[in-house]
Short mmCIF file of C-alpha atoms in Angstrom, two decimals:
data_model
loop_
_atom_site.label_atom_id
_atom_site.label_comp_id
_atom_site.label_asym_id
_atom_site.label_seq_id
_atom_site.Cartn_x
_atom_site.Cartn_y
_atom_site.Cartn_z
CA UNK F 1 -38.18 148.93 -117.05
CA UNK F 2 -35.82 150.30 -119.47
CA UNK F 3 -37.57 151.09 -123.13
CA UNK F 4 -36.89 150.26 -126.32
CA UNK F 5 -38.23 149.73 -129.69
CA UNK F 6 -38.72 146.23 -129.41
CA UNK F 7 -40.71 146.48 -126.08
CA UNK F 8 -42.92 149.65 -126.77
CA UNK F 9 -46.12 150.20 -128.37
CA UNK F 10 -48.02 152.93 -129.56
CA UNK F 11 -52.05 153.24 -129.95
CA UNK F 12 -54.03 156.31 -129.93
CA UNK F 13 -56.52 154.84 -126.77
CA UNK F 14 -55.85 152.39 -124.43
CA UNK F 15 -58.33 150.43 -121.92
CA UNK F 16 -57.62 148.99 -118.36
CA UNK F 17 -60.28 146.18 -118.24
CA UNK F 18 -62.27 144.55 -120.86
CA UNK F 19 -65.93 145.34 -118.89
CA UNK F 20 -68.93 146.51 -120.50
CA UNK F 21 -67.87 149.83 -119.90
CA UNK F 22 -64.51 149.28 -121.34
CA UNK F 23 -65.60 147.90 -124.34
CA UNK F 24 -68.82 150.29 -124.46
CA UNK F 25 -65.95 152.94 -124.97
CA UNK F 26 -63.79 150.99 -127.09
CA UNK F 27 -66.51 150.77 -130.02
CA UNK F 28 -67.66 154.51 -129.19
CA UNK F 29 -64.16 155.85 -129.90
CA UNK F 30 -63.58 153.55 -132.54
CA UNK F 31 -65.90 155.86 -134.37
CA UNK F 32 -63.81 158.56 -134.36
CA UNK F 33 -61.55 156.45 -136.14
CA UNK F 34 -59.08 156.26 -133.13
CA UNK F 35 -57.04 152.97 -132.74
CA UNK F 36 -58.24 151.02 -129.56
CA UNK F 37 -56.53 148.78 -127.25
CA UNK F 38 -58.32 146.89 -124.23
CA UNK F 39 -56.23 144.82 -121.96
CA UNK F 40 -58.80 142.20 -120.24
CA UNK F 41 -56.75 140.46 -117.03
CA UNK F 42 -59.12 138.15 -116.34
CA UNK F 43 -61.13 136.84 -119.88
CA UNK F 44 -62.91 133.83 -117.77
CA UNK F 45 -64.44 135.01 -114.15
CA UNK F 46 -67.36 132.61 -113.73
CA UNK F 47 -70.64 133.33 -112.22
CA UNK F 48 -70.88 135.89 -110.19
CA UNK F 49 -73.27 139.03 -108.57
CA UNK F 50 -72.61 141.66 -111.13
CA UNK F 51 -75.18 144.04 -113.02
CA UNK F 52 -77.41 142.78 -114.75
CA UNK F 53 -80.44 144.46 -115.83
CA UNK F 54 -79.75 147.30 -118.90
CA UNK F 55 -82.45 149.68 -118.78
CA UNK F 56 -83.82 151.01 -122.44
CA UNK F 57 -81.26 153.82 -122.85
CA UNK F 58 -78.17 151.25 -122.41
CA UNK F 59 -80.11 148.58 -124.41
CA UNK F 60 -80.54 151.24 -126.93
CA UNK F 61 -76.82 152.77 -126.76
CA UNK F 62 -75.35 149.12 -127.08
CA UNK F 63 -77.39 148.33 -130.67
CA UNK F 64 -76.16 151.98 -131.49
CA UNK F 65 -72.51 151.04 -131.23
CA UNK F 66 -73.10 147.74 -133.00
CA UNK F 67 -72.40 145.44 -129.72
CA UNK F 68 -75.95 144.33 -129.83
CA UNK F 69 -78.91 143.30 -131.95
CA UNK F 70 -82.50 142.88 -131.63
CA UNK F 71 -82.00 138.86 -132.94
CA UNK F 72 -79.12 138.17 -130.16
CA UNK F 73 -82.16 136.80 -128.30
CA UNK F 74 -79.95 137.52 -125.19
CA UNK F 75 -81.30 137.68 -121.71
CA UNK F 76 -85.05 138.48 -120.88
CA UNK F 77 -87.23 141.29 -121.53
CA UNK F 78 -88.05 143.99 -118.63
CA UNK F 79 -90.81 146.41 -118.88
CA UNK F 80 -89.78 148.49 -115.80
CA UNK F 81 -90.38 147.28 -112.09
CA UNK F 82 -92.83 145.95 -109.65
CA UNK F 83 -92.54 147.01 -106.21
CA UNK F 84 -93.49 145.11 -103.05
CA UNK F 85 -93.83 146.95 -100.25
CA UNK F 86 -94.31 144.88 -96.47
CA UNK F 87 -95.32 148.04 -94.95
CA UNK F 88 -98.63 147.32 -97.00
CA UNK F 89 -98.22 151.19 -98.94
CA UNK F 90 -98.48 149.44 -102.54
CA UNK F 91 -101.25 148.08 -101.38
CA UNK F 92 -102.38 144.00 -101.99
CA UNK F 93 -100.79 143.83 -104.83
CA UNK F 94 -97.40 145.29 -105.98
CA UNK F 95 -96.60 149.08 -107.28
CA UNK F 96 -96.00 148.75 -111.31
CA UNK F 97 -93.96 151.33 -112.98
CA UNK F 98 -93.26 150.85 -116.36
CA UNK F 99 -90.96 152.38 -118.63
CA UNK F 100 -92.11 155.92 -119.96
CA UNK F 101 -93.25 156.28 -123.07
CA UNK F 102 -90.81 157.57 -126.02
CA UNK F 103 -92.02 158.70 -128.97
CA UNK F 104 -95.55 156.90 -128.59
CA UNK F 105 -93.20 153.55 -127.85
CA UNK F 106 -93.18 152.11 -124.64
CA UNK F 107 -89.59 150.52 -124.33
CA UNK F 108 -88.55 147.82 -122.87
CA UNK F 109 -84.71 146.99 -121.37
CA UNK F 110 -83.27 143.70 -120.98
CA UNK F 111 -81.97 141.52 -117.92
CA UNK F 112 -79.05 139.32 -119.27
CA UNK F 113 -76.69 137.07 -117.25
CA UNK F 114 -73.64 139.08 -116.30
CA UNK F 115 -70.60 136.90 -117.12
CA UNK F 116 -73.34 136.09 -120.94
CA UNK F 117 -73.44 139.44 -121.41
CA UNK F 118 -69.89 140.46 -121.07
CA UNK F 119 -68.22 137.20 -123.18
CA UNK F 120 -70.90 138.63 -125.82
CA UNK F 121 -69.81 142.02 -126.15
CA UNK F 122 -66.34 141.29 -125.66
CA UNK F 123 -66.49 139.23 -128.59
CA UNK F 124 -67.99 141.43 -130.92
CA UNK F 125 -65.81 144.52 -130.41
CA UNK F 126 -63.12 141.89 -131.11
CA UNK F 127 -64.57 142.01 -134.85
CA UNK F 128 -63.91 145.99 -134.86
CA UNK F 129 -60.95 146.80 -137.50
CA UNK F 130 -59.98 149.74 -135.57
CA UNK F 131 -59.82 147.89 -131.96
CA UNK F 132 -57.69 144.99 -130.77
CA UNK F 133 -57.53 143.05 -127.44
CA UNK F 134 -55.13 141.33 -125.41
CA UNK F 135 -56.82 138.90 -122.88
CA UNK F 136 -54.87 137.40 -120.10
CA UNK F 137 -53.01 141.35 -120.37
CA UNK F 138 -53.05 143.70 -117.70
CA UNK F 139 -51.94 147.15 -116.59
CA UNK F 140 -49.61 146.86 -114.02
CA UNK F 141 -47.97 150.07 -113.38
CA UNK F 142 -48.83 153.91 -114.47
CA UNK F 143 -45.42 156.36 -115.41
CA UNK F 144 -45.60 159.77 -114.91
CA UNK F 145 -44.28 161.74 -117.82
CA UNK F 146 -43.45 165.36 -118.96
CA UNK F 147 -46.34 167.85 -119.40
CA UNK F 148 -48.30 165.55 -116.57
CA UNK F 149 -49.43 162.77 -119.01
CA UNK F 150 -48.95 158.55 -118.23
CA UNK F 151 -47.63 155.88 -119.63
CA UNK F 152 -48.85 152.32 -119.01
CA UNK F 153 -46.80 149.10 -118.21
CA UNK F 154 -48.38 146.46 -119.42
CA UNK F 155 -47.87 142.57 -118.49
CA UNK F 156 -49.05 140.39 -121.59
CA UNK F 157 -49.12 137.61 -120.14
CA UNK F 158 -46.70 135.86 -122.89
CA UNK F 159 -43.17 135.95 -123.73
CA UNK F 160 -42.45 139.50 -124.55
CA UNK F 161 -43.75 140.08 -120.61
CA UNK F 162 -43.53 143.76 -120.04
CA UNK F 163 -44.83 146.53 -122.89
CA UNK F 164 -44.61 149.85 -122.24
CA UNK F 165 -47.29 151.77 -123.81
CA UNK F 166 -47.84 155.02 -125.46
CA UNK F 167 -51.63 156.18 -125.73
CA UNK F 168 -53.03 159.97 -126.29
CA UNK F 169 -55.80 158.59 -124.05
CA UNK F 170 -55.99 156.18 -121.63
CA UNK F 171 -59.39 154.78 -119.81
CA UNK F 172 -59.82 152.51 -116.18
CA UNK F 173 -62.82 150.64 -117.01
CA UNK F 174 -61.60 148.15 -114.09
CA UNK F 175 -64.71 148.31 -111.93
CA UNK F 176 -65.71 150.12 -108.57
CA UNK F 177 -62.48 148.65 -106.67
CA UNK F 178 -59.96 150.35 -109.59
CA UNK F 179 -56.36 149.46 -109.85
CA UNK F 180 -55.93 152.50 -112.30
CA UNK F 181 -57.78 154.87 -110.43
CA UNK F 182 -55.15 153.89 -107.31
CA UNK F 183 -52.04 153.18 -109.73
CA UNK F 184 -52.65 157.28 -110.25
CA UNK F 185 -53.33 158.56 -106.81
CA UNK F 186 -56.63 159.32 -107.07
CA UNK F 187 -58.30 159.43 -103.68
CA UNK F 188 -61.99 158.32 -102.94
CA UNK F 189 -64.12 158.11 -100.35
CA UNK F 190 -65.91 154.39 -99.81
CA UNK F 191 -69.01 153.49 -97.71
CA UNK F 192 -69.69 149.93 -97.92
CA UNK F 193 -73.90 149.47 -97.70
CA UNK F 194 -74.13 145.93 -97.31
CA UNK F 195 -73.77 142.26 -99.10
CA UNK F 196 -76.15 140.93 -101.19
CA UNK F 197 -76.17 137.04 -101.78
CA UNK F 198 -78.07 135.40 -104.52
CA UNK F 199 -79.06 132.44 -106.46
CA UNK F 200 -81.13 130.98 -109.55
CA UNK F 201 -84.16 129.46 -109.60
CA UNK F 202 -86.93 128.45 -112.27
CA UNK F 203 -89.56 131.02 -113.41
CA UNK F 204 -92.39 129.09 -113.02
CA UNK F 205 -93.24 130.93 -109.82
CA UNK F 206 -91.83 134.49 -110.43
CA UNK F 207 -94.06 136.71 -108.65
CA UNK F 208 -94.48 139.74 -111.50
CA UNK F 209 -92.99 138.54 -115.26
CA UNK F 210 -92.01 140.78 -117.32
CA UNK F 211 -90.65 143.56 -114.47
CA UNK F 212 -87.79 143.29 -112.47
CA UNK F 213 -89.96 142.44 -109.10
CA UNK F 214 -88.34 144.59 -105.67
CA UNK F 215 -89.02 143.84 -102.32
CA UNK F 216 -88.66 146.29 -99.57
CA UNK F 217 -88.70 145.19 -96.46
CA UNK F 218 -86.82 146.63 -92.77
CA UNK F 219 -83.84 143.96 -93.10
CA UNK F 220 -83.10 145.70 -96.88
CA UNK F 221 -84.12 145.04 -100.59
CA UNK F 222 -84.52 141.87 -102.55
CA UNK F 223 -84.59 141.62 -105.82
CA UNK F 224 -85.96 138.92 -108.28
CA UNK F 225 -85.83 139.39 -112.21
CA UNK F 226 -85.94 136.81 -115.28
CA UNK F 227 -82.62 136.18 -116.68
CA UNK F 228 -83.07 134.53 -120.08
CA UNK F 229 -83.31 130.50 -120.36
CA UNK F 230 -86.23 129.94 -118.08
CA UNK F 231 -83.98 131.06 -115.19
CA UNK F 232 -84.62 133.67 -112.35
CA UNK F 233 -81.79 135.53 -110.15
CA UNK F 234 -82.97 136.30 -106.69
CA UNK F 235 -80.65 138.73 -104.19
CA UNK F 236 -80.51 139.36 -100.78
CA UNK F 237 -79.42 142.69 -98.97
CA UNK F 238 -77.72 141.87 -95.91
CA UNK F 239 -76.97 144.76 -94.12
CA UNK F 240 -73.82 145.87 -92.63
CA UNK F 241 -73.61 144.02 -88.93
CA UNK F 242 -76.71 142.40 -89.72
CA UNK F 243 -77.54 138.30 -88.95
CA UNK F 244 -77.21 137.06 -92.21
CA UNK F 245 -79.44 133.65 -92.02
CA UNK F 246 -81.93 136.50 -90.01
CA UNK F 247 -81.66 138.49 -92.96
CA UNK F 248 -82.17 135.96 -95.33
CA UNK F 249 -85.27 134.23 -93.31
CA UNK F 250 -87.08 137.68 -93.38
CA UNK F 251 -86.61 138.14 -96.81
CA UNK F 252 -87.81 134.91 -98.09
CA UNK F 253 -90.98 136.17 -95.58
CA UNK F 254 -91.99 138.48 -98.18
CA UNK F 255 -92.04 136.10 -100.96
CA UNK F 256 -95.10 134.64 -102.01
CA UNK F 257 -95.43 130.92 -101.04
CA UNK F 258 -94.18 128.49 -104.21
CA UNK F 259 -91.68 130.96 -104.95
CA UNK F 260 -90.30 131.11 -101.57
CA UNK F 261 -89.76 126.98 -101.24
CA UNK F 262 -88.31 127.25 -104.77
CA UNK F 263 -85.93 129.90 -103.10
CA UNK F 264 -85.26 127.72 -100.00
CA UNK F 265 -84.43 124.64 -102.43
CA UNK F 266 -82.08 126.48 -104.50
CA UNK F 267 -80.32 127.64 -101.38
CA UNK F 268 -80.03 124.93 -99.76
CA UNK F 269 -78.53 122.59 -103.33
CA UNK F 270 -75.55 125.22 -104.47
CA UNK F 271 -73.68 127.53 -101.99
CA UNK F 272 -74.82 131.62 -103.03
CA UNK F 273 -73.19 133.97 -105.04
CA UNK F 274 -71.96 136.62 -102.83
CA UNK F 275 -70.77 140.39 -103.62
CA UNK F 276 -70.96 143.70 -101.83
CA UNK F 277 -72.25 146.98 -102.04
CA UNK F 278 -70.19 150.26 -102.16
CA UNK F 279 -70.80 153.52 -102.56
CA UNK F 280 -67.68 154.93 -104.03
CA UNK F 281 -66.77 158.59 -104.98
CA UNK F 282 -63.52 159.49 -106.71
CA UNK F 283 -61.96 162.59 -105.90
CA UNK F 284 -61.75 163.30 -109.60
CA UNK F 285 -63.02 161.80 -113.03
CA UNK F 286 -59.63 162.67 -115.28
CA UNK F 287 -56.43 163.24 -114.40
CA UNK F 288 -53.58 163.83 -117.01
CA UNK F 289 -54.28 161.35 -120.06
CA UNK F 290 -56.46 159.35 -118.02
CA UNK F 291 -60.02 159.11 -117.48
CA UNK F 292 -62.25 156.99 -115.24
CA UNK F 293 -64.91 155.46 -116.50
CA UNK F 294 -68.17 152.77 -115.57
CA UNK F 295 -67.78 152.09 -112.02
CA UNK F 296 -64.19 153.23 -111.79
CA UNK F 297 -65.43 156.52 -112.17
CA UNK F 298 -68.06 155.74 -109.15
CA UNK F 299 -70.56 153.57 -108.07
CA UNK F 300 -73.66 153.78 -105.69
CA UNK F 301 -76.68 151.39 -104.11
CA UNK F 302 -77.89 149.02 -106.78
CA UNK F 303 -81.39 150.07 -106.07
CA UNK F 304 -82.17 151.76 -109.13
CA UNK F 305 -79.71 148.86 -110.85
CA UNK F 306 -78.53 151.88 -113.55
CA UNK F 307 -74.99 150.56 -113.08
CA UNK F 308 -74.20 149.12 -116.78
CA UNK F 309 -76.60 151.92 -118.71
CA UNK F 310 -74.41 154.75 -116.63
CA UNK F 311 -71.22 152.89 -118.09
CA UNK F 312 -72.60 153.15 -121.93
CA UNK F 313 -73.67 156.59 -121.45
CA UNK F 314 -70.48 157.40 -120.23
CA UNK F 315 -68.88 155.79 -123.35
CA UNK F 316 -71.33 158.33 -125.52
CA UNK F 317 -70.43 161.73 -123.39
CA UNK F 318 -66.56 160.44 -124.01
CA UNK F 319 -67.37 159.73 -127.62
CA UNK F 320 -69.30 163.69 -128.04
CA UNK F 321 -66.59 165.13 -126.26
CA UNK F 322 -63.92 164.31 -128.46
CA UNK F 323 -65.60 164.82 -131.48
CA UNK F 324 -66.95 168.40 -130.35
CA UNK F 325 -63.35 168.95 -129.35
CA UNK F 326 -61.61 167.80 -132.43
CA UNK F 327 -59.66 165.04 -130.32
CA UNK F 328 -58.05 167.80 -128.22
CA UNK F 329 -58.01 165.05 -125.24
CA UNK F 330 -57.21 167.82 -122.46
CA UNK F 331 -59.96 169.79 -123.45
CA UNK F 332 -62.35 166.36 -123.96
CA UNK F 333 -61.87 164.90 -120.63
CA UNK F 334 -62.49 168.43 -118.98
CA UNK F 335 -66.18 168.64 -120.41
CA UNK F 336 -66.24 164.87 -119.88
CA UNK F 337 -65.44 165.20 -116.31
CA UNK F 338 -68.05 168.29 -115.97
CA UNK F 339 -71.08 166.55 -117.84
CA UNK F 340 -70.36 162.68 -116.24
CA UNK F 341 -69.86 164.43 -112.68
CA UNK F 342 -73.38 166.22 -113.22
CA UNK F 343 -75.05 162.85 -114.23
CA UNK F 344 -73.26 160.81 -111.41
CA UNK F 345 -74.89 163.23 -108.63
CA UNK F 346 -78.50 162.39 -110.24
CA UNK F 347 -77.76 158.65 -109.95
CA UNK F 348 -76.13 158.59 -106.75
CA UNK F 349 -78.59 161.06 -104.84
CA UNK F 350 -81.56 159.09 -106.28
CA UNK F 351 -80.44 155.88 -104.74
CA UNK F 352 -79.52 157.51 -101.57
CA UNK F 353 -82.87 159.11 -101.06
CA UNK F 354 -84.65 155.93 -102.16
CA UNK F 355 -83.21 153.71 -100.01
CA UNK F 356 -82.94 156.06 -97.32
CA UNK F 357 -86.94 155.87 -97.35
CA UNK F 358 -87.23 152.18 -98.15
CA UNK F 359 -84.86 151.31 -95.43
CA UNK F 360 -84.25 153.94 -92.21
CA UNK F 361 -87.32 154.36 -89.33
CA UNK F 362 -87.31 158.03 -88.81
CA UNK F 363 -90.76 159.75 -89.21
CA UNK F 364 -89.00 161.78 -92.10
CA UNK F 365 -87.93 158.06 -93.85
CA UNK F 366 -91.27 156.91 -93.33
CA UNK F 367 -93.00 159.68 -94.43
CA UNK F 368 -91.15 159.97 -97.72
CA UNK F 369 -92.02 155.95 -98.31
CA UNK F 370 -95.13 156.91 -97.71
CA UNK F 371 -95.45 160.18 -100.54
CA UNK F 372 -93.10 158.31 -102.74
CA UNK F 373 -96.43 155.51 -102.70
CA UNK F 374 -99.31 157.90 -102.59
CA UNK F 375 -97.70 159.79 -105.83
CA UNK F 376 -96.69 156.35 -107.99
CA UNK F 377 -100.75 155.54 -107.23
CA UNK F 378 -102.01 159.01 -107.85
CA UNK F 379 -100.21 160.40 -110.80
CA UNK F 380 -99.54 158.22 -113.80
CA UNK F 381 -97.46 161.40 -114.78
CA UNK F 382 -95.28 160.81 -111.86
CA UNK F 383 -94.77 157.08 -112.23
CA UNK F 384 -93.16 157.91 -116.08
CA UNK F 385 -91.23 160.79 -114.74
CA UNK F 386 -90.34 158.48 -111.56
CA UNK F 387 -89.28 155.89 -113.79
CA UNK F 388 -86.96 158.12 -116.29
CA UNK F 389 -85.20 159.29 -113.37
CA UNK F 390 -84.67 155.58 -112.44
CA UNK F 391 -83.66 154.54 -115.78
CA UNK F 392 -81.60 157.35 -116.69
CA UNK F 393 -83.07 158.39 -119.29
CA UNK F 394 -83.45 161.67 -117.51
CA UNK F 395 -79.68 162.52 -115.98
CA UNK F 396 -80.68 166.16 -114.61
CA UNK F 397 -80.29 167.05 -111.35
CA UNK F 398 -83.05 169.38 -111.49
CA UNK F 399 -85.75 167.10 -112.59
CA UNK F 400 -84.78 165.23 -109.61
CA UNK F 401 -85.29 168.16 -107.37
CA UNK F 402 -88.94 169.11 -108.93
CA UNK F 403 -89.76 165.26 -108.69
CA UNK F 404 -88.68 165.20 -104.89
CA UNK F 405 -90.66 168.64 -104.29
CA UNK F 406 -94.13 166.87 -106.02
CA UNK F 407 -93.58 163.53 -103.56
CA UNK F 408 -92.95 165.93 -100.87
CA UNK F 409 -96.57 167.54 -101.62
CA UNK F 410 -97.69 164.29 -101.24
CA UNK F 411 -97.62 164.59 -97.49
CA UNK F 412 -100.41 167.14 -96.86
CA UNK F 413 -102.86 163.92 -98.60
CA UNK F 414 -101.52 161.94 -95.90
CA UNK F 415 -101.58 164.05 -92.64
CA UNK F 416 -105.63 162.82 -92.28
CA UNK F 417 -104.19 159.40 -91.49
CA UNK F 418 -101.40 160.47 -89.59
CA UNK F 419 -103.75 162.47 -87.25
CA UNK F 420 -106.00 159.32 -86.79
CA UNK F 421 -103.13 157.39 -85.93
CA UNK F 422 -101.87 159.99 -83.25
CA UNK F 423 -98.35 160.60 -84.86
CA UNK F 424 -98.91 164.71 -85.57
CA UNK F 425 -95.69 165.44 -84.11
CA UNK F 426 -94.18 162.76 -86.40
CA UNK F 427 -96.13 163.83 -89.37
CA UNK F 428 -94.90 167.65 -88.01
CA UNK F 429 -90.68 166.45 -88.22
CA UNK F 430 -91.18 164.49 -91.55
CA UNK F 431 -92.51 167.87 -93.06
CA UNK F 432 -89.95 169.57 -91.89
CA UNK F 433 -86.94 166.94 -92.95
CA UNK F 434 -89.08 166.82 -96.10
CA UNK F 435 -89.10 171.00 -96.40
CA UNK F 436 -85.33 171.16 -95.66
CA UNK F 437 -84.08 168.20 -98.24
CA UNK F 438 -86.83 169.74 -101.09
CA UNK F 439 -84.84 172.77 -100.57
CA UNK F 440 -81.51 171.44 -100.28
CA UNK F 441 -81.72 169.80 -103.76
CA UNK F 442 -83.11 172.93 -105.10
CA UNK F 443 -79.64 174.46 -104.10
CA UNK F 444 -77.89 171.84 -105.50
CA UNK F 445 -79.74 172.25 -108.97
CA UNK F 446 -79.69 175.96 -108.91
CA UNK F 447 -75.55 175.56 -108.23
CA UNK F 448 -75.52 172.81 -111.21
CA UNK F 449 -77.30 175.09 -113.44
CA UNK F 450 -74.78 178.01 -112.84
CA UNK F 451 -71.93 175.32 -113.25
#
């Protein structure tokens, strides 16, 4: 496309994608007193398996930039999670982890309706002076230009068609499957987990209110959780190359009896949402101009279900980094690639581990269940620390590694019953794939810290 005057616009940040990171960022850099531009391709999507639950920090970081308020009366309120274990290690009744206390509070996050929650914030940036959006827009091509920077081609979806546009900074907030992040050349590696299908149900019959209720079973994790209006989502994991009405019939084993027929009804009325898990890791955060950011920048298991309060705190390192910087963008998005890199690892290698021991049958997996268990019921400690890991309100990569080193521990407690059940050789390779991973992330931190 040749430019021109007529066809070309300048702002000083533009956004690919209109998502809750996208516009998390948009009112972050707003601050700075930066113009802001999101193009949103697709302003209606529907229902649909997305994230959902915003632990504290997010919760907190959205009211911070203004997108949220205490009297929205959005969503539902989650004190932290209840875990149900069918290997019997919670015990008769399910593991509860609350959120940590913070400054003598106990907070509390918030499990809101994806498609609710999105519409919401999208219309209140939309009230910003300093940010404008173009729905039904999108980014369809990136132009290299001299000195390594982009320019973006931009299809607004009305009569003027094509704009070519100028931005000091430009942001993919387009989700895990990234047009910019491919429009740029930036190569990632992909592992797709599993599905997960889901539905809605009442919450008469919710098994734990208040908590975001897990199940962890050998076929994968379910999840239930009050969404606002009386109304419950339930998920499925089905596993890659697994039988998915299998799946689903062993899942709906572990749920208590009422809830389970209201399950079964609700599956059987409306067809299920369906969506997939990836674990996706970009080559690079930056590149030129552009940054990655929210899933674009990388995604991982939905275990810990960190997905949307990782986007907003990636909107806040972006945000620090250019002010600290005095909106030198090349010298921004380097410390913004460094710090969100460091903070991904945590989050990634915490859902890894997790689900490695929730999920895989090797006396090392089921060992770790098994500490992970024994130090949520012996150390009250452990359960906060356990839980600001999982809600990000603790990023570092070496908390993680003490944390994993004090469940490791936890196996010398347990080799009595290991012993009476005639598994000391399994008990004997756990340690050892315990031993070796404790000091594996002790590397990693040690390497972090020196980065």
């Amino acid at each position: 496309m040749q430019e021109t005057t007529a066809n070309r616009e300048r702002v000083d940040v533009l956004i690919a994608g209109g998502s809750i990171a996208g516009v998390a960022a948009a009112a972050a850099l707003a601050q700075l007193g930066l113009r802001v531009l999101i193009v949103e391709p697709s302003p209606d999507q529907g229902r649909r398996l997305a994230g959902e639950l915003v632990h504290p920090p997010g919760i907190d970081g959205l009211r911070e930039l203004g997108l949220l308020a205490e009297h929205d009366g959005l969503g539902q309120k989650v004190q932290g999670f209840a875990v149900f274990s069918q290997g019997g290690e919670a015990g008769p009744q399910p593991m509860v982890l609350p959120y940590g206390e913070v400054d003598g509070k106990r907070p509390v996050g918030l499990a809101i309706e994806h498609t609710t929650l999105k519409e919401r914030l999208l219309e209140r940036v939309k009230t910003f002076n300093a940010v404008d959006v173009w729905q039904g827009a999108r980014v369809t091509a990136m132009n290299s230009v001299e000195g390594g920077s982009y320019v973006a081609t931009v299809d607004t979806g009305s009569a003027e068609s094509e704009l070519r546009v100028h931005a000091r900074l430009i942001l993919g907030a387009d989700g895990p499957m990234s047009q910019m992040r491919k429009m740029i050349g930036i190569q990632y590696e992909t592992q797709r987990y599993s599905g997960m299908m889901g539905t809605e149900v009442s919450d008469a019959h919710l098994p734990y209110h208040g908590y975001g209720n897990i199940f962890l079973n050998q076929v994968g994790v379910s999840y239930a959780y009050a969404i606002g209006g009386g109304r419950v989502r339930v998920m499925f994991e089905i596993l890659k190359g697994a039988d998915q009405k299998g799946s689903i019939a062993a899942h709906l084993a572990a749920f208590p009896d009422e809830f389970r027929r209201e399950v079964q009804v609700a599956m059987m009325a409306s067809k299920p949402l369906a969506a997939a898990n990836y674990c996706i890791i970009p080559e690079t955060t930056v590149k030129g101009n552009v940054a990655l950011i929210g899933d674009a920048r990388g995604c991982c298991h939905p275990l810990t279900a960190s997905g949307i309060t990782a986007a907003v705190k990636d909107a806040f390192v972006l945000r620090d980094a250019l002010r600290k910087h005095n909106l030198d963008v090349t010298a921004a998005l380097r410390e913004y690639a460094q710090v969100c890199d460091q903070l991904q690892l945590t989050r990634r290698t915490l859902a890894e581990e997790l689900r490695e021991a929730f999920l895989a049958e090797t006396p090392q997996a089921k060992l770790l269940k098994q500490c992970i268990f024994s130090y949520w019921k012996t150390s009250p400690q452990g359960r906060a620390e356990s839980m600001n890991l999982l809600s990000t309100l603790n990023s570092s990569i070496i908390a993680l590694a003490v944390q994993y080193a004090m469940v490791a521990l936890q196996a010398f407690r347990l080799l009595p019953q290991w012993i009476k059940s005639n598994a000391l050789m399994d008990w004997v390779r756990g340690v050892i794939g315990l031993l070796f991973k404790s000091l594996s992330f002790q590397y990693v931190a040690i390497t972090q810290r020196v980065k």
